[in-house]
mmCIF file of C-alpha atoms in Angstrom:
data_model
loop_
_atom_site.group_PDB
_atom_site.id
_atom_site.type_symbol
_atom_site.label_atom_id
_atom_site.label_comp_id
_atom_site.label_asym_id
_atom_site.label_seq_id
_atom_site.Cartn_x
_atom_site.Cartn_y
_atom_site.Cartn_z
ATOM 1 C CA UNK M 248 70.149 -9.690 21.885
ATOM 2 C CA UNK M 249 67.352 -7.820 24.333
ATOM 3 C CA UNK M 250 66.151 -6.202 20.664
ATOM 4 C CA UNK M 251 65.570 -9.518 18.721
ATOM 5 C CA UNK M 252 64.178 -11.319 22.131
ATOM 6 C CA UNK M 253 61.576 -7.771 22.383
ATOM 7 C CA UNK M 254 60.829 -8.954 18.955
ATOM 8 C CA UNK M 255 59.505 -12.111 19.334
ATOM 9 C CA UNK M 256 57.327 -11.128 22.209
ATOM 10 C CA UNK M 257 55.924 -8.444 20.757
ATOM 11 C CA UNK M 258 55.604 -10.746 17.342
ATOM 12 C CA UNK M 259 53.233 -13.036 19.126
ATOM 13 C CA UNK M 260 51.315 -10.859 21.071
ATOM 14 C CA UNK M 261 50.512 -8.657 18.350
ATOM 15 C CA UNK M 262 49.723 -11.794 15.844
ATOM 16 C CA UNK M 263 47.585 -12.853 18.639
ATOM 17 C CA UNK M 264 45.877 -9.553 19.308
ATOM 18 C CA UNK M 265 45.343 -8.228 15.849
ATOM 19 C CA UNK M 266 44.891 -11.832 14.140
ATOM 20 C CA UNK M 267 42.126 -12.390 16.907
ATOM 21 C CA UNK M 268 40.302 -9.094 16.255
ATOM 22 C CA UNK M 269 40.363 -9.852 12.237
ATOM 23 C CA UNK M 270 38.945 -12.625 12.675
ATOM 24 C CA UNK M 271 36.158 -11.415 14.530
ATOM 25 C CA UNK M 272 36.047 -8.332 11.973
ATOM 26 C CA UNK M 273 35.943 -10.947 9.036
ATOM 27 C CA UNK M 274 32.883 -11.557 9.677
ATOM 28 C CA UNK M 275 31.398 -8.533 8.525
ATOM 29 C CA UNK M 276 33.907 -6.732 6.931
ATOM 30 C CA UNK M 277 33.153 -8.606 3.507
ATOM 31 C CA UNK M 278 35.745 -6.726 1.373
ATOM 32 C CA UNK M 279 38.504 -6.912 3.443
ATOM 33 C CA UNK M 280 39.143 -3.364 4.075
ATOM 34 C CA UNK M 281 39.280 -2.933 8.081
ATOM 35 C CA UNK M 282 41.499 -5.939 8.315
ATOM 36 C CA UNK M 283 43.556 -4.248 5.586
ATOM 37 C CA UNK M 284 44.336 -1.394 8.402
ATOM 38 C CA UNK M 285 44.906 -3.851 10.719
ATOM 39 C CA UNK M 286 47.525 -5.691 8.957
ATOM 40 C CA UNK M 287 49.227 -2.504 8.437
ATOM 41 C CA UNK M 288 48.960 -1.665 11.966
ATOM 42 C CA UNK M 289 50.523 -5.027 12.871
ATOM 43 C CA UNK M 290 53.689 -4.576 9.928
ATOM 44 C CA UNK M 291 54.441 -1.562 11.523
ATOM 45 C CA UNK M 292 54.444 -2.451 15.116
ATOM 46 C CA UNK M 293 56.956 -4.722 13.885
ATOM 47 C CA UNK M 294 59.087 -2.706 11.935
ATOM 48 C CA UNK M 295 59.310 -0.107 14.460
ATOM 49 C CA UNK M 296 59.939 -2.581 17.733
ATOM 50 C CA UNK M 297 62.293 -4.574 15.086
ATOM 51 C CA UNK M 298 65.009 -1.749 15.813
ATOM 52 C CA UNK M 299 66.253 -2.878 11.733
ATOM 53 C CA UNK M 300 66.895 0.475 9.791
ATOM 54 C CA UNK M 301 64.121 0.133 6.545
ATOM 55 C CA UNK M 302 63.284 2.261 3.779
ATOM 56 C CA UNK M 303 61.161 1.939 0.295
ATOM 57 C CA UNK M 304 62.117 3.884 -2.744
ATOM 58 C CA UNK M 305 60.164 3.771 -6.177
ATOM 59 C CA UNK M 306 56.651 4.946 -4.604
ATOM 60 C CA UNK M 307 56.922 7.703 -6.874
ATOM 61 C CA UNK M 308 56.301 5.454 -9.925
ATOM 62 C CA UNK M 309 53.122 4.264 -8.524
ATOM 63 C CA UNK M 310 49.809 6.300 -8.338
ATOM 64 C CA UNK M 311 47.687 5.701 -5.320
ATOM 65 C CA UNK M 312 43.931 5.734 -7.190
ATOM 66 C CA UNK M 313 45.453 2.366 -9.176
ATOM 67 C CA UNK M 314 45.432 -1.490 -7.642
ATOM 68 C CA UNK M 315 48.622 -3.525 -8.793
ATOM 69 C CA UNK M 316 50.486 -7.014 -8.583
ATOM 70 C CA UNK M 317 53.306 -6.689 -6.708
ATOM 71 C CA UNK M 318 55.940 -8.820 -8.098
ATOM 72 C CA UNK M 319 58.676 -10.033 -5.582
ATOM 73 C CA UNK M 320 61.707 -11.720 -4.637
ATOM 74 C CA UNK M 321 61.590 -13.465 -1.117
ATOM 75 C CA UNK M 322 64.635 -13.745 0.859
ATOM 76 C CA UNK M 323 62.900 -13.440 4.271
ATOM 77 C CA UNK M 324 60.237 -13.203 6.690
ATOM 78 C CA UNK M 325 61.109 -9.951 7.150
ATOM 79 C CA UNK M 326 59.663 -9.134 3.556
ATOM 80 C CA UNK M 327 56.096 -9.133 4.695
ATOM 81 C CA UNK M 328 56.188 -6.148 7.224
ATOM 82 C CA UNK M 329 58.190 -4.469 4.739
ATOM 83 C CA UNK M 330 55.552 -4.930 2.248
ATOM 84 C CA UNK M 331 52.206 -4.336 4.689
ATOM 85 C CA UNK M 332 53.800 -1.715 6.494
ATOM 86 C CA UNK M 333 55.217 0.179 3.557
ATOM 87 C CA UNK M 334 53.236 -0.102 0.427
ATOM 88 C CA UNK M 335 49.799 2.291 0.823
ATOM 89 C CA UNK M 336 47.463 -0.157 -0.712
ATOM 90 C CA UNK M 337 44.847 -2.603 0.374
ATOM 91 C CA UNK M 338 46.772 -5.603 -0.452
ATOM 92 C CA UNK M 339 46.248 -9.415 -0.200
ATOM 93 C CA UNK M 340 48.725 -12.120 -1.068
ATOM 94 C CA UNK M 341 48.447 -15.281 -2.914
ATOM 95 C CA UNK M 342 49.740 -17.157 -0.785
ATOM 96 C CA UNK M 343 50.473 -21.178 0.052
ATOM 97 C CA UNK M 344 47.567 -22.778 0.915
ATOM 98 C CA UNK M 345 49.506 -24.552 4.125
ATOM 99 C CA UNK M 346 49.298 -21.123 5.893
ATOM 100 C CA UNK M 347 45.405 -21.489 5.958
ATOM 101 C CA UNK M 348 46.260 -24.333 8.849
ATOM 102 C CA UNK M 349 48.323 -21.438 10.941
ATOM 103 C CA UNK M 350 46.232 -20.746 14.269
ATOM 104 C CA UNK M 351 44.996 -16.801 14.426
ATOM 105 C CA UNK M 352 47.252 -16.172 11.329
ATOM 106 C CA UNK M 353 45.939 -18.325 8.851
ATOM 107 C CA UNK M 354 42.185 -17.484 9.907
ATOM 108 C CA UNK M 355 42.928 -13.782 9.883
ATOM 109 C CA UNK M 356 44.419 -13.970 6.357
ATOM 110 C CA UNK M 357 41.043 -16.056 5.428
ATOM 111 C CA UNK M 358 39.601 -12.936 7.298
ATOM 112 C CA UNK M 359 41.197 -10.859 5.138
ATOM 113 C CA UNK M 360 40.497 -12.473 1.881
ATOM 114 C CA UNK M 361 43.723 -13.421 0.839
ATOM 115 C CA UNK M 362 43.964 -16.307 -1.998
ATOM 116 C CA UNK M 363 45.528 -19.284 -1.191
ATOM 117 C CA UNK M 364 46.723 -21.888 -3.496
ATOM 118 C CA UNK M 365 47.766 -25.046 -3.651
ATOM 119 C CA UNK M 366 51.272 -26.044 -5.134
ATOM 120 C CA UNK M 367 51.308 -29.177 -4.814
ATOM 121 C CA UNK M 368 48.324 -29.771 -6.930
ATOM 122 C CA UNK M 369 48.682 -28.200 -10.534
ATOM 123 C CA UNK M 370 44.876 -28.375 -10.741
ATOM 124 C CA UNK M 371 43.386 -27.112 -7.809
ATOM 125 C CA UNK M 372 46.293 -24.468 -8.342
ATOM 126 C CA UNK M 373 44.510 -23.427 -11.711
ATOM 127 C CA UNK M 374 40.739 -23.093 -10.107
ATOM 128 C CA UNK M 375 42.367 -20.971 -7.382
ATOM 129 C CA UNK M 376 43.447 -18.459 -9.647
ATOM 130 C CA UNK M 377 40.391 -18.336 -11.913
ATOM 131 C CA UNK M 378 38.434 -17.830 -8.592
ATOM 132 C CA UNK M 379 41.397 -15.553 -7.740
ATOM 133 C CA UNK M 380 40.456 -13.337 -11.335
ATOM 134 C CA UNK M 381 37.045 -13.500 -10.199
ATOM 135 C CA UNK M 382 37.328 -12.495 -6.533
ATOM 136 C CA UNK M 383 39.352 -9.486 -8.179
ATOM 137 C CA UNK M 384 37.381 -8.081 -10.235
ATOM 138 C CA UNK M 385 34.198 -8.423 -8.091
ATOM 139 C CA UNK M 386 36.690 -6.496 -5.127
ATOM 140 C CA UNK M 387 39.061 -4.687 -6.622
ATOM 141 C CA UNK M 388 42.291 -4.506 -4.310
ATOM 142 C CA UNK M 389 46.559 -4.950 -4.907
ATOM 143 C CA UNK M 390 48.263 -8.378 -4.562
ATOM 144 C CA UNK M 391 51.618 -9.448 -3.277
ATOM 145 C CA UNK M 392 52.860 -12.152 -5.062
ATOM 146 C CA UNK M 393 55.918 -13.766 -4.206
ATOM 147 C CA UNK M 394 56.624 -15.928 -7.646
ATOM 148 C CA UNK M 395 59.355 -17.585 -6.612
ATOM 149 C CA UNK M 396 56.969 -20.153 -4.369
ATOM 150 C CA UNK M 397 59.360 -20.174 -1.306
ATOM 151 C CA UNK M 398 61.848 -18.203 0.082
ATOM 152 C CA UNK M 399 65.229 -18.082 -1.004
ATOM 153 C CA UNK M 400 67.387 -20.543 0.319
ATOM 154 C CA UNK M 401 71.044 -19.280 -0.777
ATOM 155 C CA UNK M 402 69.830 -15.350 -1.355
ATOM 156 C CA UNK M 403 69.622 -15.567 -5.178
ATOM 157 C CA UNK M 404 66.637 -14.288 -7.570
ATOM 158 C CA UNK M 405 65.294 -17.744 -8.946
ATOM 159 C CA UNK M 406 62.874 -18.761 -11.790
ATOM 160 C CA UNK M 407 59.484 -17.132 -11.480
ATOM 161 C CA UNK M 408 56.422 -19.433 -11.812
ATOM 162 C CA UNK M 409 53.855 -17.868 -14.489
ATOM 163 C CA UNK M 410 50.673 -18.944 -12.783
ATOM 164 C CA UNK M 411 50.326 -16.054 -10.206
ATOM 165 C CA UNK M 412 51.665 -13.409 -13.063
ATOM 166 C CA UNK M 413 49.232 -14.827 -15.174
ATOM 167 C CA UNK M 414 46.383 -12.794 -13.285
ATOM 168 C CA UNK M 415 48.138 -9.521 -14.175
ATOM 169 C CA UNK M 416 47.241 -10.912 -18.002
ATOM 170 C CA UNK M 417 43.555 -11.622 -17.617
ATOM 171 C CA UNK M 418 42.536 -8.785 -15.608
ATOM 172 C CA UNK M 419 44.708 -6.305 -17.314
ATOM 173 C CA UNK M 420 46.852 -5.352 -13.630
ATOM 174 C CA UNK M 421 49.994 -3.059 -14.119
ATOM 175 C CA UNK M 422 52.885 -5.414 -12.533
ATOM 176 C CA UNK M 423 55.371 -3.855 -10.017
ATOM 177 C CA UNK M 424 58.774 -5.494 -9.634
ATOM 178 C CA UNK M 425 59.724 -5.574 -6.037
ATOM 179 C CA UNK M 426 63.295 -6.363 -4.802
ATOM 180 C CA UNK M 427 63.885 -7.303 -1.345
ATOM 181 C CA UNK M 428 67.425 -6.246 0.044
ATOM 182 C CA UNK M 429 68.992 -7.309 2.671
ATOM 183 C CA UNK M 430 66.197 -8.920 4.645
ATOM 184 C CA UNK M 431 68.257 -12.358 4.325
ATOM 185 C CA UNK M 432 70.850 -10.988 6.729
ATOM 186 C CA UNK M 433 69.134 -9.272 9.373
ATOM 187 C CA UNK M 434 66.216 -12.510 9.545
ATOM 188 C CA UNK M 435 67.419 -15.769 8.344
ATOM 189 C CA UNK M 436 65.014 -18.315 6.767
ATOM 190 C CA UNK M 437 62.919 -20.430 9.078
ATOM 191 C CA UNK M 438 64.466 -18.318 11.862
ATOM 192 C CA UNK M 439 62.626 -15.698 14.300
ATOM 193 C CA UNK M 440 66.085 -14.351 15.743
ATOM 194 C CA UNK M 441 66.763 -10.839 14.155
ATOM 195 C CA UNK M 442 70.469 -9.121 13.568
ATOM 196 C CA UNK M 443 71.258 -5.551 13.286
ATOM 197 C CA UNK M 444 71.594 -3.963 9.594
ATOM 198 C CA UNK M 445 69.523 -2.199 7.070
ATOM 199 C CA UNK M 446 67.148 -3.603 4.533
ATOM 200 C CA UNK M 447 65.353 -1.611 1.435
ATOM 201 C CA UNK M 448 62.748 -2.416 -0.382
ATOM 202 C CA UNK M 449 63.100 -1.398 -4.163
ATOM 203 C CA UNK M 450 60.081 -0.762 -6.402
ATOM 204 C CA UNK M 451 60.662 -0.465 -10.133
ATOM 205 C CA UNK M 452 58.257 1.344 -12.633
ATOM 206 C CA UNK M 453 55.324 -0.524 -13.478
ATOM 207 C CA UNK M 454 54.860 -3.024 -16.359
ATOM 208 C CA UNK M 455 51.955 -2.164 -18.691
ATOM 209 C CA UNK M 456 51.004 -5.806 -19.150
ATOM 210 C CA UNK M 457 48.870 -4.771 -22.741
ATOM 211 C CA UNK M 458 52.253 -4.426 -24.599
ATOM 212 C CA UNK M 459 52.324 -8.371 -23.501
ATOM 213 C CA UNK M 460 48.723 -9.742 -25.048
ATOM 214 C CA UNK M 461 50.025 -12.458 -27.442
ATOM 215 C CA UNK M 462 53.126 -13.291 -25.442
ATOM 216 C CA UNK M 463 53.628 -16.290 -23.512
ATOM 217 C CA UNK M 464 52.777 -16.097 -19.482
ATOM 218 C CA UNK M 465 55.866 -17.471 -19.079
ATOM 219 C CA UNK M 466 57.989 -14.913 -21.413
ATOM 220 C CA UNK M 467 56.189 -12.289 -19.087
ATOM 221 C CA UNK M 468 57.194 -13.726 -15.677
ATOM 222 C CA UNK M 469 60.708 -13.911 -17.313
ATOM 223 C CA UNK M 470 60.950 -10.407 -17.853
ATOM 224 C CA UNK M 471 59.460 -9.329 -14.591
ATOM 225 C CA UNK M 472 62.222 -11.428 -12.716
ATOM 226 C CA UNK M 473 64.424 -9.791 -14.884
ATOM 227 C CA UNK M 474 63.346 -6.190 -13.966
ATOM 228 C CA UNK M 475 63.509 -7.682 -10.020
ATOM 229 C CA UNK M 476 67.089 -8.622 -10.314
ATOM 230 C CA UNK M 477 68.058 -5.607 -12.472
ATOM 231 C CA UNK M 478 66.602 -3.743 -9.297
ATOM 232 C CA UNK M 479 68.656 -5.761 -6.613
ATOM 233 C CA UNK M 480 71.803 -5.327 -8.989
ATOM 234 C CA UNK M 481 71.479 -1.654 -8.602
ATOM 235 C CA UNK M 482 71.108 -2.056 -4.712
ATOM 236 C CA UNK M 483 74.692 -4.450 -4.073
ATOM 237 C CA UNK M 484 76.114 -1.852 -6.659
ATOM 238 C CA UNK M 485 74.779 1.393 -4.655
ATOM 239 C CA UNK M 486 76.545 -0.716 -1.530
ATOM 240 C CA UNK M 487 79.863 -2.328 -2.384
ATOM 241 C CA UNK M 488 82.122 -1.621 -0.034
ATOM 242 C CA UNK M 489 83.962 1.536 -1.253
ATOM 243 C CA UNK M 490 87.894 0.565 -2.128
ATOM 244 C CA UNK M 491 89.939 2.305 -0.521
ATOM 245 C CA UNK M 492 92.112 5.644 -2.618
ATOM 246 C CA UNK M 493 95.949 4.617 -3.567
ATOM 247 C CA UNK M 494 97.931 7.350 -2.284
ATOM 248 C CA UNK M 495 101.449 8.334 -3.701
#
């Protein structure tokens, strides 16, 4: 209980702190690359003080001169430390374009230069992405996109929209599948009260999105959410609980 409480405290003051002094760094840093640090700074403050037991396999796939999309599932709130804190790239999101009204965190992710879209309006959606492709190749830096649009309310993998995996497409981005595990259970959804447990963060080999030019966007988000589940399969396999030996 004292852990999770420590938690929120130190959530807000650090938000508060670091969101304040990206903002004020926003100003000049024009590419994004001080508040970068910063947000990595501020992941793992919170993974440290979170007391949750983390770890990130698959960075051996990835080589650190390249930029990628990030492809992943989101069961959590606890998946954006994970991926700031643990993934050695200057990453953005494409995010919702509701969290550009969020006091000190919305301004510091405007700050930042994240790309913000709006779901609710397929059009606007579609102009935010082609100033998205734009923004990227101008400023070359990694993206985490979450594709399923929300969190997960029940745990499971669902249907990836095509718009954000689209990008990886145009601009010719190798796409990492990212699996989430077991952020769900130590940080429910819409919830700021942590449990005890262990979470992992999976990456899978990236997808050479060349062998996909003729394909339908939406046949390629299909197979990345099938590589993201095929990498959350292996993690509930790798830890079943063991049944126990007959004896004679």
């Amino acid at each position: 209980m004292l852990q999770a409480v420590l938690f929120i405290v130190v959530y807000i003051l650090v938000t508060t702190v670091l969101g304040t002094t990206a903002i004020v760094i926003g100003i000049v840093d024009l590419r994004g690359k001080m508040i970068a640090k910063l947000a990595r700074l501020w992941a793992m403050i919170l993974l440290v003080v979170s007391g949750i037991r983390y770890r990130v396999t698959g960075l051996e796939y990835l080589d650190r001169r390249e930029n990628y999309i990030f492809a992943s599932n989101h069961e959590s709130s606890f998946d954006v430390p994970l991926v700031f804190g643990l993934l050695p790239y200057h990453i953005v999101s494409i995010a919702k374009i509701e969290l550009k009204k969020v006091p000190i965190l919305g301004w510091a992710m405007m700050g930042a230069r994240h790309i913000f879209v709006d779901r609710h309006d397929s059009n606007r959606a579609v102009v935010s992405l082609k100033e998205a492709s734009n923004s990227l190749a101008r400023n070359p830096r990694s993206i985490i996109l979450f594709p399923e649009g929300t969190r997960s309310p029940d745990g499971e993998i669902h249907q990836f929209k095509k718009g954000g995996l689209g990008l990886a497409l145009d601009l010719g981005m190798a796409v990492v599948p990212v699996a989430q595990c077991g952020t769900r259970d130590v940080l429910a959804k819409k919830s700021l009260w942590l449990k005890e447990g262990e979470v992992e963060m999976r990456l899978g080999r990236p997808i050479d999105p060349s062998l996909w030019q003729g394909k339908s966007k939406k046949e390629f988000a299909d197979h990345v959410r099938t590589e993201v589940v095929s990498l959350k399969n292996g993690w509930l396999a790798d830890n079943a609980p063991q049944s126990g030996t007959a004896t004679a």
